[in-house]
Amino acid sequence: MSKKVKIITRLVDELTSWLLNETYTQVDVSIIPMDEGIELRFVHYNSTMTDKRMEEIRSVLNQERQIEMESYYWPLIGESNDEESLQLVGRMTDTAVVERFDKDVTLMIYRKKL
Amino acid sequence: MFDRFRKPLPNRLRILLLLFFPIMTLMGAISFGMSESVEGLIKILFSVALLTQDYIEVGGVGGALLNAGIIALINIGIMFVLNISFNGLLMAAFFTVFGFSFMGMNALNILPIYLGGFIYSRARHIPFRQVVLISIFASGLAPIVSHGYFGFVENHILGLLIATFSGIIIGYFIIPLSQHMLRFHDGFNLYNIGFTSGLVAIVYTSFLRATKLDFTFDSYIYKEHSSIIIAMVLVSSFYMLVIGIFSAHDLKGRMKEIMGRSGRLVSDFTNAAGLGTACFNMGLLGLYSMLIVILMGGYFNGPVLAGIYSIIGFGAFGKHVKNMTPLMIGAVLAAYVLQLDISSTSVVVPVLFVTTIAPIAGVYGWFWGIVAGFAHIFLVSQFVGFHQGMSLYNNGFTGGMIAGMLVPMIESVRRKKDE
């Protein structure tokens, strides 16, 4: 498996586990390769995530991408499912959107090709 | 009042904030007399560079300060040119190497390792900036480079070639190895390269033993109180505190945020609480470490400086008073149980470095932190024999072993409770 694919599967693992830890309900995952990068979309049904929590997650995930951090620590993604791992996801991705539609929460992250 | 200082600086200007440290050490070296300091530096450059070679003892205070200043300038230069993101990882790398430039690292034995990292980046078609911090941390294997120079042949040119070649090989392979080893301890050992370096050094030493090329060495540890060295640590800590006070927003609230973190990799406090607060935490940990050394009656020598500066550096990347203290208590308790001289460098140093596994206390609480600290003292002095000081990060290696074994044990107990 190439490193690119490993990183994507780890990101999916990390965010899926994290959402299930928040509320143990159905999660749909879409992996959408694009010309300039890749989008990962998670729809978390019947989520109990509060607005405050959503704002926290938005802020953790929308950090400046740092390749130095990514190239050293990416193997840790998908291991702990805690706030520190989410920080690392934020360092490895370019933009994140967290939105609520009725009872469902949609989380989208975008990772540009370098 | 301090609002105008709170505007974010461009990345390269932030890197230049670190220039304070080489300026401070170079001024210290000049105060000892340049000729004496240069003479000391030459002794350092051409000495064996093992774990127990205290550069303050080998080259005098002036020589050690000059060596530290040169290494700091080299690293700042690399970080500046490559425009490395000024984050917790950068601070941890800079201060760790700054500390170890008083024990085992010098300009001659670290550069081949950096070159290996550079060749790796070319071979993998990635920018050097992606891996340069790993290369900087990897200079913990500098003793192998020095050994390449001194250990096999008497011809200096041939020795230099062997040393450069071994440095390049280490610098190249430490990058994939360090990434691979992370999963052994799952981010509970902050000195991950320490763990990797320990394994590499054990393999290297075992080859030497198998081919009857192993060696014996004398230990040089500085056992005096140098006011200039104590002042340097004090000034370093206050410098970080002042940056923190002047630049942090809501210092009290954000320090609380830092204290609430487990410290497990990747805990970048510059991101979680802001650069100013991270600097304040670093300064605070510098003073805290000094206090520990003074209370234990230890000397401020090369190995102790390495311990203190590593703590200062990781004050931006996982360590805080709350997750460090249980480990230190456990380590001191073990020293009492083993009836060790609490003021000896061989005890003071692991009490400082045991904080490499601070995340264990951060995640699992005080009890497990004390247990981990207790175990560390029992193991650290035994593990050094495996690699004979060929890795400067013996505590990082021990910490990795403890984290890798203890965490699944703790988890099994906790899982039982959860179920």
PDB file of C-alpha atoms in Angstrom, chain B residues 167-263:
ATOM      1  CA  GLY B 167      26.805   9.457   9.875  1.00  0.00           C
ATOM      2  CA  ILE B 168      25.173   9.493   6.452  1.00  0.00           C
ATOM      3  CA  ILE B 169      23.890   5.932   6.875  1.00  0.00           C
ATOM      4  CA  ILE B 170      22.426   6.810  10.297  1.00  0.00           C
ATOM      5  CA  GLY B 171      20.922  10.058   9.053  1.00  0.00           C
ATOM      6  CA  TYR B 172      19.299   8.285   6.119  1.00  0.00           C
ATOM      7  CA  PHE B 173      17.768   5.301   7.885  1.00  0.00           C
ATOM      8  CA  ILE B 174      16.798   6.945  11.176  1.00  0.00           C
ATOM      9  CA  ILE B 175      13.923   8.694   9.362  1.00  0.00           C
ATOM     10  CA  PRO B 176      11.913   5.609   8.338  1.00  0.00           C
ATOM     11  CA  LEU B 177      12.950   3.824  11.531  1.00  0.00           C
ATOM     12  CA  SER B 178      11.743   6.619  13.811  1.00  0.00           C
ATOM     13  CA  GLN B 179       8.360   6.716  12.050  1.00  0.00           C
ATOM     14  CA  HIS B 180       8.064   2.962  12.422  1.00  0.00           C
ATOM     15  CA  MET B 181       8.939   2.942  16.136  1.00  0.00           C
ATOM     16  CA  LEU B 182       6.236   5.453  17.049  1.00  0.00           C
ATOM     17  CA  ARG B 183       3.662   2.706  17.110  1.00  0.00           C
ATOM     18  CA  PHE B 184       5.579   0.688  19.698  1.00  0.00           C
ATOM     19  CA  HIS B 185       4.814   3.228  22.403  1.00  0.00           C
ATOM     20  CA  ASP B 186       1.791   4.868  20.733  1.00  0.00           C
ATOM     21  CA  GLY B 187       3.032   8.372  21.391  1.00  0.00           C
ATOM     22  CA  PHE B 188       3.586   7.865  25.132  1.00  0.00           C
ATOM     23  CA  ASN B 189       7.342   8.425  24.831  1.00  0.00           C
ATOM     24  CA  LEU B 190       8.067  12.020  23.882  1.00  0.00           C
ATOM     25  CA  TYR B 191      11.700  11.243  22.980  1.00  0.00           C
ATOM     26  CA  ASN B 192      10.727   8.894  20.164  1.00  0.00           C
ATOM     27  CA  ILE B 193      14.064   9.329  18.412  1.00  0.00           C
ATOM     28  CA  GLY B 194      15.638   8.376  21.741  1.00  0.00           C
ATOM     29  CA  PHE B 195      13.932   5.012  21.559  1.00  0.00           C
ATOM     30  CA  THR B 196      14.915   4.512  17.922  1.00  0.00           C
ATOM     31  CA  SER B 197      18.495   5.672  18.554  1.00  0.00           C
ATOM     32  CA  GLY B 198      18.820   3.220  21.420  1.00  0.00           C
ATOM     33  CA  LEU B 199      17.882   0.312  19.166  1.00  0.00           C
ATOM     34  CA  VAL B 200      20.252   1.468  16.404  1.00  0.00           C
ATOM     35  CA  ALA B 201      23.075   1.879  18.943  1.00  0.00           C
ATOM     36  CA  ILE B 202      22.449  -1.598  20.383  1.00  0.00           C
ATOM     37  CA  VAL B 203      22.672  -3.146  16.920  1.00  0.00           C
ATOM     38  CA  TYR B 204      25.875  -1.183  16.203  1.00  0.00           C
ATOM     39  CA  THR B 205      27.484  -2.117  19.529  1.00  0.00           C
ATOM     40  CA  SER B 206      26.496  -5.756  19.102  1.00  0.00           C
ATOM     41  CA  PHE B 207      28.253  -5.856  15.724  1.00  0.00           C
ATOM     42  CA  LEU B 208      31.346  -4.387  17.352  1.00  0.00           C
ATOM     43  CA  ARG B 209      31.221  -6.975  20.119  1.00  0.00           C
ATOM     44  CA  ALA B 210      30.688  -9.827  17.668  1.00  0.00           C
ATOM     45  CA  THR B 211      33.708  -8.738  15.642  1.00  0.00           C
ATOM     46  CA  LYS B 212      35.808  -8.108  18.793  1.00  0.00           C
ATOM     47  CA  LEU B 213      35.986  -4.412  17.954  1.00  0.00           C
ATOM     48  CA  ASP B 214      34.258  -3.332  21.142  1.00  0.00           C
ATOM     49  CA  PHE B 215      35.852  -0.770  23.368  1.00  0.00           C
ATOM     50  CA  THR B 216      36.154   0.546  26.885  1.00  0.00           C
ATOM     51  CA  PHE B 217      35.962   4.179  27.816  1.00  0.00           C
ATOM     52  CA  ASP B 218      36.572   6.470  30.732  1.00  0.00           C
ATOM     53  CA  SER B 219      33.842   8.590  32.140  1.00  0.00           C
ATOM     54  CA  TYR B 220      34.319  12.371  32.412  1.00  0.00           C
ATOM     55  CA  ILE B 221      31.737  14.171  34.519  1.00  0.00           C
ATOM     56  CA  TYR B 222      32.116  17.747  35.737  1.00  0.00           C
ATOM     57  CA  LYS B 223      31.718  17.868  39.502  1.00  0.00           C
ATOM     58  CA  GLU B 224      31.897  21.525  40.417  1.00  0.00           C
ATOM     59  CA  HIS B 225      29.467  24.397  40.648  1.00  0.00           C
ATOM     60  CA  SER B 226      30.012  26.883  37.830  1.00  0.00           C
ATOM     61  CA  SER B 227      28.186  30.147  38.452  1.00  0.00           C
ATOM     62  CA  ILE B 228      28.210  30.993  34.727  1.00  0.00           C
ATOM     63  CA  ILE B 229      26.460  27.720  33.861  1.00  0.00           C
ATOM     64  CA  ILE B 230      23.835  28.209  36.580  1.00  0.00           C
ATOM     65  CA  ALA B 231      23.327  31.806  35.416  1.00  0.00           C
ATOM     66  CA  MET B 232      22.913  30.573  31.827  1.00  0.00           C
ATOM     67  CA  VAL B 233      20.069  28.215  32.759  1.00  0.00           C
ATOM     68  CA  LEU B 234      18.451  30.903  34.895  1.00  0.00           C
ATOM     69  CA  VAL B 235      18.682  33.524  32.139  1.00  0.00           C
ATOM     70  CA  SER B 236      17.374  31.022  29.537  1.00  0.00           C
ATOM     71  CA  SER B 237      14.339  30.308  31.705  1.00  0.00           C
ATOM     72  CA  PHE B 238      13.646  33.985  32.375  1.00  0.00           C
ATOM     73  CA  TYR B 239      14.008  34.804  28.676  1.00  0.00           C
ATOM     74  CA  MET B 240      11.251  32.315  27.840  1.00  0.00           C
ATOM     75  CA  LEU B 241       9.103  33.569  30.726  1.00  0.00           C
ATOM     76  CA  VAL B 242       9.453  37.179  29.557  1.00  0.00           C
ATOM     77  CA  ILE B 243       8.513  36.273  25.952  1.00  0.00           C
ATOM     78  CA  GLY B 244       5.493  34.474  27.386  1.00  0.00           C
ATOM     79  CA  ILE B 245       4.400  37.340  29.630  1.00  0.00           C
ATOM     80  CA  PHE B 246       4.764  39.911  26.857  1.00  0.00           C
ATOM     81  CA  SER B 247       3.120  37.952  24.072  1.00  0.00           C
ATOM     82  CA  ALA B 248       0.506  35.621  25.580  1.00  0.00           C
ATOM     83  CA  HIS B 249      -3.184  36.408  25.533  1.00  0.00           C
ATOM     84  CA  ASP B 250      -5.026  35.343  28.699  1.00  0.00           C
ATOM     85  CA  LEU B 251      -1.931  33.672  30.154  1.00  0.00           C
ATOM     86  CA  LYS B 252      -3.697  32.237  33.191  1.00  0.00           C
ATOM     87  CA  GLY B 253      -6.547  30.696  31.211  1.00  0.00           C
ATOM     88  CA  ARG B 254      -4.232  29.248  28.589  1.00  0.00           C
ATOM     89  CA  MET B 255      -1.821  27.827  31.151  1.00  0.00           C
ATOM     90  CA  LYS B 256      -4.841  26.025  32.550  1.00  0.00           C
ATOM     91  CA  GLU B 257      -5.474  24.739  29.027  1.00  0.00           C
ATOM     92  CA  ILE B 258      -1.889  23.399  28.859  1.00  0.00           C
ATOM     93  CA  MET B 259      -2.153  21.746  32.277  1.00  0.00           C
ATOM     94  CA  GLY B 260      -5.303  19.975  31.109  1.00  0.00           C
ATOM     95  CA  ARG B 261      -3.462  18.305  28.218  1.00  0.00           C
ATOM     96  CA  SER B 262      -2.204  14.746  28.534  1.00  0.00           C
ATOM     97  CA  GLY B 263       1.012  15.559  26.714  1.00  0.00           C
TER      98      GLY B 263
END
